[in-house]
Amino acid sequence: MATLVLSQFFLKLLLLISVFQLSFAARRLNQLVQVQSQLLHYHNGPLLYGKIAVNLIWYGHFKPSQKAIITDFVTSLSSPSSQSSQPSVATWWKTTEKYYHLSPKNKKAASSLSLSLGDQILDEGFSLGKSLTSKNLVELASKGGQRNAINVVLTSADVAVEGFCMSRCGTHGSSSSASHVKKNNNGKNYKFAYIWVGNSETQCPGQCAWPFHQPIYGPQSPPLVAPNNDVGLDGMVINLASLLAGTATNPFGNGYFQGPAEAPLEAASACPGVYGKGAYPGYAGNLLVDSATGASYNVEGDNGRKYLVPALYDPSTSSCSTPV
């Protein structure tokens, strides 16, 4: 299981220090940093490929407008190229394809990976209560289809989750538990990938919705205006984007990552707190600003949406790649 830890602006992490040392050098030289070896190593496991449905399990109360923020983001991942000169969610997502090209066994799969919005399952009655364990998350995730799918559990602002705000903003993993896994055509068990992201608006926005809220720790700077006017949901998009990238490139714990398998650094978590060029601890980077609302963003999506997505580690340049 990979956890999106609260490290976007914590200087304790050695990786944060090393990555920002590289980014400092990049700013001084005004060019991409090149290093001799890859930060993220391939552990010979399968990556996701083919047509993958992103099923959403809504746990708790979400307004229709809040659901639309998430669903528009998911559909934007595979939207055809637009005529706009601005960076898009789809072009940002293409960085994940570069991981497939690093391994001969995955090259063919890269061109066939396509994410689409799948089923939406509502659990507004809090069937498992308002205090969830990691085991509960797997149980909720199992409600979605388990073949060619990523099941995403989204918990509302009034739901407490084990480790939420203390050590994580979300997590991704896979399950092959007999109680949750269906059989394939050969009668064998198989794993399914899942993600959990919580709405931190009332619990810890300074930790899990930064830079749209004042940070709890580290360098202090004024919060940015959220592009969809919802600090909690815009924060969820950031975390969902990070975990989707981690799921695609390390779906079953043996893909691309660095460090221990139970707490790996992955495509997005290798670039903590970086959203635009020139980022440093406490500063998200040079972003686009909506002239009408003053909101900060770095990609455009379906239905005129604007989003802030994290930088992804680009294996072709050995650096953190930002949309702007």
PDB file of C-alpha atoms in Angstrom, residues 14-321:
ATOM      1  CA  LEU A  14      15.630  13.347   2.796  1.00  0.00           C
ATOM      2  CA  LEU A  15      14.046  13.111  -0.627  1.00  0.00           C
ATOM      3  CA  LEU A  16      12.550  16.564  -0.274  1.00  0.00           C
ATOM      4  CA  ILE A  17      16.018  17.900   0.457  1.00  0.00           C
ATOM      5  CA  SER A  18      17.617  16.125  -2.482  1.00  0.00           C
ATOM      6  CA  VAL A  19      14.864  16.969  -4.948  1.00  0.00           C
ATOM      7  CA  PHE A  20      14.897  20.632  -4.047  1.00  0.00           C
ATOM      8  CA  GLN A  21      18.687  20.698  -4.217  1.00  0.00           C
ATOM      9  CA  LEU A  22      18.264  19.569  -7.790  1.00  0.00           C
ATOM     10  CA  SER A  23      15.557  22.142  -8.445  1.00  0.00           C
ATOM     11  CA  PHE A  24      17.681  24.915  -6.955  1.00  0.00           C
ATOM     12  CA  ALA A  25      20.429  23.951  -9.373  1.00  0.00           C
ATOM     13  CA  ALA A  26      17.911  23.938 -12.187  1.00  0.00           C
ATOM     14  CA  ARG A  27      16.870  27.504 -11.418  1.00  0.00           C
ATOM     15  CA  ARG A  28      20.478  28.682 -11.260  1.00  0.00           C
ATOM     16  CA  LEU A  29      21.311  27.065 -14.582  1.00  0.00           C
ATOM     17  CA  ASN A  30      17.884  27.796 -16.086  1.00  0.00           C
ATOM     18  CA  GLN A  31      17.700  24.308 -17.506  1.00  0.00           C
ATOM     19  CA  LEU A  32      16.512  20.846 -16.556  1.00  0.00           C
ATOM     20  CA  VAL A  33      18.697  18.937 -14.150  1.00  0.00           C
ATOM     21  CA  GLN A  34      20.267  15.804 -15.552  1.00  0.00           C
ATOM     22  CA  VAL A  35      21.480  12.999 -13.312  1.00  0.00           C
ATOM     23  CA  GLN A  36      23.166   9.754 -14.161  1.00  0.00           C
ATOM     24  CA  SER A  37      20.673   7.295 -12.654  1.00  0.00           C
ATOM     25  CA  GLN A  38      16.929   7.047 -12.267  1.00  0.00           C
ATOM     26  CA  LEU A  39      15.428   8.089  -8.952  1.00  0.00           C
ATOM     27  CA  LEU A  40      12.585   5.585  -9.253  1.00  0.00           C
ATOM     28  CA  HIS A  41      13.522   1.976  -9.883  1.00  0.00           C
ATOM     29  CA  TYR A  42      11.480  -0.649 -11.699  1.00  0.00           C
ATOM     30  CA  HIS A  43      10.726  -3.781  -9.675  1.00  0.00           C
ATOM     31  CA  ASN A  44       9.610  -5.954 -12.614  1.00  0.00           C
ATOM     32  CA  GLY A  45       5.907  -5.965 -11.813  1.00  0.00           C
ATOM     33  CA  PRO A  46       2.959  -5.230 -14.140  1.00  0.00           C
ATOM     34  CA  LEU A  47       1.692  -1.734 -14.860  1.00  0.00           C
ATOM     35  CA  LEU A  48      -1.888  -0.876 -15.747  1.00  0.00           C
ATOM     36  CA  TYR A  49      -2.780  -1.106 -19.426  1.00  0.00           C
ATOM     37  CA  GLY A  50      -5.785  -1.258 -21.706  1.00  0.00           C
ATOM     38  CA  LYS A  51      -9.104   0.437 -21.038  1.00  0.00           C
ATOM     39  CA  ILE A  52      -9.344   1.118 -17.316  1.00  0.00           C
ATOM     40  CA  ALA A  53     -12.540   2.376 -15.679  1.00  0.00           C
ATOM     41  CA  VAL A  54     -12.194   4.754 -12.745  1.00  0.00           C
ATOM     42  CA  ASN A  55     -15.092   3.831 -10.456  1.00  0.00           C
ATOM     43  CA  LEU A  56     -16.027   6.361  -7.783  1.00  0.00           C
ATOM     44  CA  ILE A  57     -17.411   5.298  -4.393  1.00  0.00           C
ATOM     45  CA  TRP A  58     -18.830   8.395  -2.685  1.00  0.00           C
ATOM     46  CA  TYR A  59     -18.883   7.837   1.074  1.00  0.00           C
ATOM     47  CA  GLY A  60     -20.866  10.492   2.915  1.00  0.00           C
ATOM     48  CA  HIS A  61     -22.514  13.662   1.681  1.00  0.00           C
ATOM     49  CA  PHE A  62     -21.205  15.464  -1.398  1.00  0.00           C
ATOM     50  CA  LYS A  63     -23.031  18.235  -3.229  1.00  0.00           C
ATOM     51  CA  PRO A  64     -23.692  17.716  -6.943  1.00  0.00           C
ATOM     52  CA  SER A  65     -21.313  20.598  -7.661  1.00  0.00           C
ATOM     53  CA  GLN A  66     -18.592  18.842  -5.662  1.00  0.00           C
ATOM     54  CA  LYS A  67     -19.088  15.567  -7.484  1.00  0.00           C
ATOM     55  CA  ALA A  68     -18.837  17.404 -10.798  1.00  0.00           C
ATOM     56  CA  ILE A  69     -15.384  18.750  -9.870  1.00  0.00           C
ATOM     57  CA  ILE A  70     -14.107  15.193  -9.485  1.00  0.00           C
ATOM     58  CA  THR A  71     -15.924  13.611 -12.426  1.00  0.00           C
ATOM     59  CA  ASP A  72     -14.825  16.368 -14.798  1.00  0.00           C
ATOM     60  CA  PHE A  73     -11.243  15.790 -13.684  1.00  0.00           C
ATOM     61  CA  VAL A  74     -11.450  12.053 -14.374  1.00  0.00           C
ATOM     62  CA  THR A  75     -12.959  12.539 -17.838  1.00  0.00           C
ATOM     63  CA  SER A  76     -10.279  15.155 -18.575  1.00  0.00           C
ATOM     64  CA  LEU A  77      -7.516  12.547 -18.222  1.00  0.00           C
ATOM     65  CA  SER A  78      -8.304  11.063 -21.612  1.00  0.00           C
ATOM     66  CA  SER A  79      -9.832  14.045 -23.396  1.00  0.00           C
ATOM     67  CA  PRO A  80      -8.651  14.605 -26.976  1.00  0.00           C
ATOM     68  CA  SER A  81      -6.202  17.421 -27.577  1.00  0.00           C
ATOM     69  CA  SER A  82      -7.926  20.788 -27.490  1.00  0.00           C
ATOM     70  CA  GLN A  83      -7.193  23.872 -29.566  1.00  0.00           C
ATOM     71  CA  SER A  84      -6.233  25.788 -26.419  1.00  0.00           C
ATOM     72  CA  SER A  85      -2.628  26.806 -26.002  1.00  0.00           C
ATOM     73  CA  GLN A  86      -2.908  26.204 -22.265  1.00  0.00           C
ATOM     74  CA  PRO A  87      -1.674  22.929 -20.705  1.00  0.00           C
ATOM     75  CA  SER A  88      -4.377  20.342 -20.119  1.00  0.00           C
ATOM     76  CA  VAL A  89      -5.051  17.512 -17.692  1.00  0.00           C
ATOM     77  CA  ALA A  90      -4.544  15.067 -20.578  1.00  0.00           C
ATOM     78  CA  THR A  91      -1.103  16.425 -21.508  1.00  0.00           C
ATOM     79  CA  TRP A  92      -0.064  16.345 -17.847  1.00  0.00           C
ATOM     80  CA  TRP A  93      -1.136  12.688 -17.645  1.00  0.00           C
ATOM     81  CA  LYS A  94       0.994  11.739 -20.652  1.00  0.00           C
ATOM     82  CA  THR A  95       4.112  11.934 -18.472  1.00  0.00           C
ATOM     83  CA  THR A  96       3.052   8.613 -16.938  1.00  0.00           C
ATOM     84  CA  GLU A  97       3.403   6.954 -20.367  1.00  0.00           C
ATOM     85  CA  LYS A  98       7.155   7.504 -20.242  1.00  0.00           C
ATOM     86  CA  TYR A  99       7.475   4.904 -17.498  1.00  0.00           C
ATOM     87  CA  TYR A 100       6.177   2.233 -19.861  1.00  0.00           C
ATOM     88  CA  HIS A 101       8.857   3.003 -22.418  1.00  0.00           C
ATOM     89  CA  LEU A 102      11.636   2.297 -19.926  1.00  0.00           C
ATOM     90  CA  SER A 103      10.891  -1.426 -19.953  1.00  0.00           C
ATOM     91  CA  PRO A 104      10.531  -3.544 -23.126  1.00  0.00           C
ATOM     92  CA  LYS A 105       7.774  -5.616 -21.491  1.00  0.00           C
ATOM     93  CA  ASN A 106       5.638  -2.503 -20.973  1.00  0.00           C
ATOM     94  CA  LYS A 107       6.257  -0.522 -24.177  1.00  0.00           C
ATOM     95  CA  LYS A 108       3.285  -1.991 -26.025  1.00  0.00           C
ATOM     96  CA  ALA A 109       1.012  -1.316 -23.056  1.00  0.00           C
ATOM     97  CA  ALA A 110       1.740   2.418 -22.955  1.00  0.00           C
ATOM     98  CA  SER A 111      -0.251   3.316 -26.050  1.00  0.00           C
ATOM     99  CA  SER A 112      -3.213   1.224 -24.926  1.00  0.00           C
ATOM    100  CA  LEU A 113      -3.640   2.720 -21.419  1.00  0.00           C
ATOM    101  CA  SER A 114      -6.863   4.698 -21.371  1.00  0.00           C
ATOM    102  CA  LEU A 115      -8.703   5.885 -18.259  1.00  0.00           C
ATOM    103  CA  SER A 116     -12.418   6.646 -18.340  1.00  0.00           C
ATOM    104  CA  LEU A 117     -15.124   7.469 -15.834  1.00  0.00           C
ATOM    105  CA  GLY A 118     -16.792   4.247 -14.723  1.00  0.00           C
ATOM    106  CA  ASP A 119     -19.552   3.552 -12.216  1.00  0.00           C
ATOM    107  CA  GLN A 120     -20.483   5.871  -9.367  1.00  0.00           C
ATOM    108  CA  ILE A 121     -21.633   4.261  -6.142  1.00  0.00           C
ATOM    109  CA  LEU A 122     -23.299   6.300  -3.397  1.00  0.00           C
ATOM    110  CA  ASP A 123     -23.044   5.499   0.303  1.00  0.00           C
ATOM    111  CA  GLU A 124     -24.636   8.535   1.910  1.00  0.00           C
ATOM    112  CA  GLY A 125     -25.833   6.557   4.912  1.00  0.00           C
ATOM    113  CA  PHE A 126     -22.333   5.891   6.286  1.00  0.00           C
ATOM    114  CA  SER A 127     -22.773   2.117   6.149  1.00  0.00           C
ATOM    115  CA  LEU A 128     -19.513   1.574   8.044  1.00  0.00           C
ATOM    116  CA  GLY A 129     -19.850   4.565  10.370  1.00  0.00           C
ATOM    117  CA  LYS A 130     -17.983   7.849  10.418  1.00  0.00           C
ATOM    118  CA  SER A 131     -14.673   6.482  11.672  1.00  0.00           C
ATOM    119  CA  LEU A 132     -13.012   4.184   9.152  1.00  0.00           C
ATOM    120  CA  THR A 133     -10.015   1.876   9.348  1.00  0.00           C
ATOM    121  CA  SER A 134      -7.730   0.898   6.468  1.00  0.00           C
ATOM    122  CA  LYS A 135      -9.600  -2.406   6.304  1.00  0.00           C
ATOM    123  CA  ASN A 136     -12.873  -0.493   5.912  1.00  0.00           C
ATOM    124  CA  LEU A 137     -11.413   1.370   2.941  1.00  0.00           C
ATOM    125  CA  VAL A 138     -10.665  -1.909   1.155  1.00  0.00           C
ATOM    126  CA  GLU A 139     -14.175  -3.108   1.939  1.00  0.00           C
ATOM    127  CA  LEU A 140     -15.656   0.042   0.410  1.00  0.00           C
ATOM    128  CA  ALA A 141     -13.341  -0.155  -2.591  1.00  0.00           C
ATOM    129  CA  SER A 142     -14.486  -3.715  -3.251  1.00  0.00           C
ATOM    130  CA  LYS A 143     -17.958  -2.394  -4.066  1.00  0.00           C
ATOM    131  CA  GLY A 144     -16.672  -1.293  -7.460  1.00  0.00           C
ATOM    132  CA  GLY A 145     -15.957  -3.547 -10.405  1.00  0.00           C
ATOM    133  CA  GLN A 146     -12.682  -5.397  -9.956  1.00  0.00           C
ATOM    134  CA  ARG A 147     -11.655  -6.151 -13.532  1.00  0.00           C
ATOM    135  CA  ASN A 148      -9.882  -3.463 -15.573  1.00  0.00           C
ATOM    136  CA  ALA A 149     -10.697  -0.835 -12.981  1.00  0.00           C
ATOM    137  CA  ILE A 150      -9.374   1.515 -10.338  1.00  0.00           C
ATOM    138  CA  ASN A 151     -11.853   1.868  -7.486  1.00  0.00           C
ATOM    139  CA  VAL A 152     -11.657   5.276  -5.829  1.00  0.00           C
ATOM    140  CA  VAL A 153     -13.144   5.787  -2.364  1.00  0.00           C
ATOM    141  CA  LEU A 154     -13.904   9.441  -1.613  1.00  0.00           C
ATOM    142  CA  THR A 155     -14.812  10.294   1.990  1.00  0.00           C
ATOM    143  CA  SER A 156     -16.698  13.433   2.965  1.00  0.00           C
ATOM    144  CA  ALA A 157     -15.425  16.131   5.310  1.00  0.00           C
ATOM    145  CA  ASP A 158     -17.195  14.658   8.356  1.00  0.00           C
ATOM    146  CA  VAL A 159     -15.603  11.203   8.044  1.00  0.00           C
ATOM    147  CA  ALA A 160     -12.515  10.316  10.069  1.00  0.00           C
ATOM    148  CA  VAL A 161     -10.119   7.781   8.550  1.00  0.00           C
ATOM    149  CA  GLU A 162      -7.250   5.933  10.201  1.00  0.00           C
ATOM    150  CA  GLY A 163      -4.099   8.037   9.763  1.00  0.00           C
ATOM    151  CA  PHE A 164      -5.927  10.891   8.010  1.00  0.00           C
ATOM    152  CA  CYS A 165      -4.322  14.266   8.772  1.00  0.00           C
ATOM    153  CA  MET A 166      -1.751  12.578  11.011  1.00  0.00           C
ATOM    154  CA  SER A 167       0.290  10.681   8.461  1.00  0.00           C
ATOM    155  CA  ARG A 168      -1.593  10.728   5.168  1.00  0.00           C
ATOM    156  CA  CYS A 169      -4.011  12.599   2.906  1.00  0.00           C
ATOM    157  CA  GLY A 170      -4.906   9.533   0.868  1.00  0.00           C
ATOM    158  CA  THR A 171      -3.539   6.183  -0.176  1.00  0.00           C
ATOM    159  CA  HIS A 172      -3.506   3.651  -2.988  1.00  0.00           C
ATOM    160  CA  GLY A 173      -2.976  -0.077  -3.008  1.00  0.00           C
ATOM    161  CA  SER A 174      -4.368  -3.370  -4.211  1.00  0.00           C
ATOM    162  CA  SER A 175      -6.310  -6.184  -2.630  1.00  0.00           C
ATOM    163  CA  SER A 176      -6.413  -9.905  -3.277  1.00  0.00           C
ATOM    164  CA  SER A 177      -8.283 -10.858  -0.127  1.00  0.00           C
ATOM    165  CA  ALA A 178     -10.586 -13.823  -0.758  1.00  0.00           C
ATOM    166  CA  SER A 179     -13.463 -11.914   0.783  1.00  0.00           C
ATOM    167  CA  HIS A 180     -13.121  -9.070  -1.699  1.00  0.00           C
ATOM    168  CA  VAL A 181     -11.786 -10.583  -4.904  1.00  0.00           C
ATOM    169  CA  LYS A 182     -13.918 -12.165  -7.575  1.00  0.00           C
ATOM    170  CA  LYS A 183     -12.750 -15.035  -9.760  1.00  0.00           C
ATOM    171  CA  ASN A 184     -11.589 -14.627 -13.312  1.00  0.00           C
ATOM    172  CA  ASN A 185     -12.552 -16.909 -16.181  1.00  0.00           C
ATOM    173  CA  ASN A 186      -9.961 -19.485 -15.115  1.00  0.00           C
ATOM    174  CA  GLY A 187     -11.289 -19.627 -11.586  1.00  0.00           C
ATOM    175  CA  LYS A 188      -8.219 -17.859 -10.186  1.00  0.00           C
ATOM    176  CA  ASN A 189      -8.127 -14.913  -7.839  1.00  0.00           C
ATOM    177  CA  TYR A 190      -6.741 -11.617  -9.076  1.00  0.00           C
ATOM    178  CA  LYS A 191      -5.918  -8.251  -7.541  1.00  0.00           C
ATOM    179  CA  PHE A 192      -7.772  -5.011  -8.002  1.00  0.00           C
ATOM    180  CA  ALA A 193      -6.317  -1.529  -7.565  1.00  0.00           C
ATOM    181  CA  TYR A 194      -7.912   1.046  -5.306  1.00  0.00           C
ATOM    182  CA  ILE A 195      -7.438   4.623  -4.081  1.00  0.00           C
ATOM    183  CA  TRP A 196      -8.759   6.512  -1.097  1.00  0.00           C
ATOM    184  CA  VAL A 197      -8.839  10.317  -0.778  1.00  0.00           C
ATOM    185  CA  GLY A 198     -10.479  12.288   2.029  1.00  0.00           C
ATOM    186  CA  ASN A 199     -11.989  15.779   2.077  1.00  0.00           C
ATOM    187  CA  SER A 200      -9.741  17.685   4.480  1.00  0.00           C
ATOM    188  CA  GLU A 201     -11.665  20.974   4.460  1.00  0.00           C
ATOM    189  CA  THR A 202     -12.716  20.875   8.129  1.00  0.00           C
ATOM    190  CA  GLN A 203     -10.074  18.496   9.490  1.00  0.00           C
ATOM    191  CA  CYS A 204      -6.670  19.491   8.119  1.00  0.00           C
ATOM    192  CA  PRO A 205      -6.776  21.800   5.077  1.00  0.00           C
ATOM    193  CA  GLY A 206      -3.374  23.224   6.010  1.00  0.00           C
ATOM    194  CA  GLN A 207      -1.897  19.781   5.528  1.00  0.00           C
ATOM    195  CA  CYS A 208      -3.939  18.140   2.782  1.00  0.00           C
ATOM    196  CA  ALA A 209      -5.303  21.120   0.805  1.00  0.00           C
ATOM    197  CA  TRP A 210      -2.157  23.262   0.620  1.00  0.00           C
ATOM    198  CA  PRO A 211      -1.541  25.593  -1.224  1.00  0.00           C
ATOM    199  CA  PHE A 212      -5.234  26.559  -0.988  1.00  0.00           C
ATOM    200  CA  HIS A 213      -4.957  26.928   2.785  1.00  0.00           C
ATOM    201  CA  GLN A 214      -2.326  28.338   5.114  1.00  0.00           C
ATOM    202  CA  PRO A 215       0.160  25.556   5.940  1.00  0.00           C
ATOM    203  CA  ILE A 216       0.322  24.234   9.487  1.00  0.00           C
ATOM    204  CA  TYR A 217       4.092  23.897   9.451  1.00  0.00           C
ATOM    205  CA  GLY A 218       7.016  25.196   7.454  1.00  0.00           C
ATOM    206  CA  PRO A 219       7.410  28.451   5.524  1.00  0.00           C
ATOM    207  CA  GLN A 220       4.294  30.592   5.648  1.00  0.00           C
ATOM    208  CA  SER A 221       2.799  32.224   2.587  1.00  0.00           C
ATOM    209  CA  PRO A 222      -0.708  33.443   1.751  1.00  0.00           C
ATOM    210  CA  PRO A 223      -3.017  30.669   0.517  1.00  0.00           C
ATOM    211  CA  LEU A 224      -3.892  30.574  -3.160  1.00  0.00           C
ATOM    212  CA  VAL A 225      -7.452  30.919  -4.442  1.00  0.00           C
ATOM    213  CA  ALA A 226      -8.894  27.492  -5.318  1.00  0.00           C
ATOM    214  CA  PRO A 227      -9.811  27.240  -9.025  1.00  0.00           C
ATOM    215  CA  ASN A 228     -13.192  25.581  -8.353  1.00  0.00           C
ATOM    216  CA  ASN A 229     -13.944  27.724  -5.313  1.00  0.00           C
ATOM    217  CA  ASP A 230     -13.883  24.705  -2.989  1.00  0.00           C
ATOM    218  CA  VAL A 231     -10.750  24.300  -0.874  1.00  0.00           C
ATOM    219  CA  GLY A 232     -11.656  20.766   0.190  1.00  0.00           C
ATOM    220  CA  LEU A 233     -12.478  19.447  -3.277  1.00  0.00           C
ATOM    221  CA  ASP A 234      -9.647  21.245  -5.046  1.00  0.00           C
ATOM    222  CA  GLY A 235      -7.351  19.701  -2.450  1.00  0.00           C
ATOM    223  CA  MET A 236      -8.886  16.295  -3.168  1.00  0.00           C
ATOM    224  CA  VAL A 237      -8.110  16.737  -6.865  1.00  0.00           C
ATOM    225  CA  ILE A 238      -4.425  17.331  -6.080  1.00  0.00           C
ATOM    226  CA  ASN A 239      -4.258  14.180  -3.962  1.00  0.00           C
ATOM    227  CA  LEU A 240      -6.327  12.112  -6.389  1.00  0.00           C
ATOM    228  CA  ALA A 241      -4.066  13.171  -9.261  1.00  0.00           C
ATOM    229  CA  SER A 242      -0.981  12.150  -7.300  1.00  0.00           C
ATOM    230  CA  LEU A 243      -2.427   8.771  -6.365  1.00  0.00           C
ATOM    231  CA  LEU A 244      -3.696   8.031  -9.874  1.00  0.00           C
ATOM    232  CA  ALA A 245      -0.165   8.559 -11.187  1.00  0.00           C
ATOM    233  CA  GLY A 246       1.161   6.255  -8.468  1.00  0.00           C
ATOM    234  CA  THR A 247      -1.478   3.647  -9.264  1.00  0.00           C
ATOM    235  CA  ALA A 248      -0.740   3.617 -12.988  1.00  0.00           C
ATOM    236  CA  THR A 249       3.024   3.249 -12.503  1.00  0.00           C
ATOM    237  CA  ASN A 250       3.016   1.113  -9.350  1.00  0.00           C
ATOM    238  CA  PRO A 251      -0.409  -0.541  -9.124  1.00  0.00           C
ATOM    239  CA  PHE A 252       0.519  -3.684  -7.209  1.00  0.00           C
ATOM    240  CA  GLY A 253       3.553  -2.611  -5.202  1.00  0.00           C
ATOM    241  CA  ASN A 254       6.169  -3.928  -7.640  1.00  0.00           C
ATOM    242  CA  GLY A 255       6.267  -1.234 -10.340  1.00  0.00           C
ATOM    243  CA  TYR A 256       8.252   2.008 -10.290  1.00  0.00           C
ATOM    244  CA  PHE A 257       9.191   3.357  -6.877  1.00  0.00           C
ATOM    245  CA  GLN A 258      12.029   4.074  -4.499  1.00  0.00           C
ATOM    246  CA  GLY A 259      12.354   3.075  -0.860  1.00  0.00           C
ATOM    247  CA  PRO A 260      10.381   0.490   1.104  1.00  0.00           C
ATOM    248  CA  ALA A 261       7.417  -1.049  -0.718  1.00  0.00           C
ATOM    249  CA  GLU A 262       5.082  -0.238   2.178  1.00  0.00           C
ATOM    250  CA  ALA A 263       5.965   3.480   1.998  1.00  0.00           C
ATOM    251  CA  PRO A 264       7.313   4.093  -1.503  1.00  0.00           C
ATOM    252  CA  LEU A 265       8.224   7.295  -3.287  1.00  0.00           C
ATOM    253  CA  GLU A 266       6.393   7.310  -6.602  1.00  0.00           C
ATOM    254  CA  ALA A 267       5.799   9.387  -9.723  1.00  0.00           C
ATOM    255  CA  ALA A 268       4.143  12.313  -7.908  1.00  0.00           C
ATOM    256  CA  SER A 269       5.315  11.863  -4.307  1.00  0.00           C
ATOM    257  CA  ALA A 270       8.899  12.132  -5.584  1.00  0.00           C
ATOM    258  CA  CYS A 271       8.150  15.802  -6.317  1.00  0.00           C
ATOM    259  CA  PRO A 272       6.496  17.037  -3.100  1.00  0.00           C
ATOM    260  CA  GLY A 273       5.070  20.545  -3.080  1.00  0.00           C
ATOM    261  CA  VAL A 274       6.003  21.271  -6.711  1.00  0.00           C
ATOM    262  CA  TYR A 275       3.286  22.603  -9.020  1.00  0.00           C
ATOM    263  CA  GLY A 276       5.083  25.078 -11.245  1.00  0.00           C
ATOM    264  CA  LYS A 277       8.562  26.105 -12.268  1.00  0.00           C
ATOM    265  CA  GLY A 278      10.629  27.788  -9.583  1.00  0.00           C
ATOM    266  CA  ALA A 279       8.903  25.958  -6.707  1.00  0.00           C
ATOM    267  CA  TYR A 280      10.584  25.707  -3.323  1.00  0.00           C
ATOM    268  CA  PRO A 281       9.368  24.816   0.197  1.00  0.00           C
ATOM    269  CA  GLY A 282       6.341  26.974   0.963  1.00  0.00           C
ATOM    270  CA  TYR A 283       6.036  28.218  -2.639  1.00  0.00           C
ATOM    271  CA  ALA A 284       4.069  26.188  -5.171  1.00  0.00           C
ATOM    272  CA  GLY A 285       5.825  27.697  -8.193  1.00  0.00           C
ATOM    273  CA  ASN A 286       4.907  30.029 -11.041  1.00  0.00           C
ATOM    274  CA  LEU A 287       1.275  29.238 -11.825  1.00  0.00           C
ATOM    275  CA  LEU A 288      -1.419  30.479 -14.163  1.00  0.00           C
ATOM    276  CA  VAL A 289      -3.949  32.874 -12.633  1.00  0.00           C
ATOM    277  CA  ASP A 290      -7.561  33.241 -13.702  1.00  0.00           C
ATOM    278  CA  SER A 291      -8.067  36.940 -14.462  1.00  0.00           C
ATOM    279  CA  ALA A 292     -11.730  36.793 -13.464  1.00  0.00           C
ATOM    280  CA  THR A 293     -11.467  34.963 -10.132  1.00  0.00           C
ATOM    281  CA  GLY A 294      -7.812  35.303  -9.131  1.00  0.00           C
ATOM    282  CA  ALA A 295      -7.625  31.512  -8.776  1.00  0.00           C
ATOM    283  CA  SER A 296      -4.327  29.707  -9.344  1.00  0.00           C
ATOM    284  CA  TYR A 297      -4.111  26.647 -11.589  1.00  0.00           C
ATOM    285  CA  ASN A 298      -1.761  24.866 -13.971  1.00  0.00           C
ATOM    286  CA  VAL A 299      -4.024  22.790 -16.270  1.00  0.00           C
ATOM    287  CA  GLU A 300      -7.392  23.051 -17.964  1.00  0.00           C
ATOM    288  CA  GLY A 301      -9.986  20.286 -18.095  1.00  0.00           C
ATOM    289  CA  ASP A 302     -13.396  19.382 -19.456  1.00  0.00           C
ATOM    290  CA  ASN A 303     -16.345  21.777 -19.238  1.00  0.00           C
ATOM    291  CA  GLY A 304     -14.079  24.789 -18.813  1.00  0.00           C
ATOM    292  CA  ARG A 305     -12.589  23.472 -15.586  1.00  0.00           C
ATOM    293  CA  LYS A 306      -9.276  24.615 -14.178  1.00  0.00           C
ATOM    294  CA  TYR A 307      -7.232  22.449 -11.833  1.00  0.00           C
ATOM    295  CA  LEU A 308      -3.975  22.386  -9.917  1.00  0.00           C
ATOM    296  CA  VAL A 309      -2.101  19.103 -10.375  1.00  0.00           C
ATOM    297  CA  PRO A 310       1.252  18.041  -8.910  1.00  0.00           C
ATOM    298  CA  ALA A 311       4.528  17.781 -10.771  1.00  0.00           C
ATOM    299  CA  LEU A 312       5.421  14.281 -11.935  1.00  0.00           C
ATOM    300  CA  TYR A 313       8.888  12.795 -11.927  1.00  0.00           C
ATOM    301  CA  ASP A 314       9.870  12.482 -15.592  1.00  0.00           C
ATOM    302  CA  PRO A 315      12.124   9.446 -16.096  1.00  0.00           C
ATOM    303  CA  SER A 316      13.271  10.711 -19.501  1.00  0.00           C
ATOM    304  CA  THR A 317      14.839  13.836 -17.983  1.00  0.00           C
ATOM    305  CA  SER A 318      15.351  12.652 -14.388  1.00  0.00           C
ATOM    306  CA  SER A 319      13.592  15.744 -13.116  1.00  0.00           C
ATOM    307  CA  CYS A 320      10.245  16.934 -11.794  1.00  0.00           C
ATOM    308  CA  SER A 321       8.075  17.919 -14.759  1.00  0.00           C
TER     309      SER A 321
END
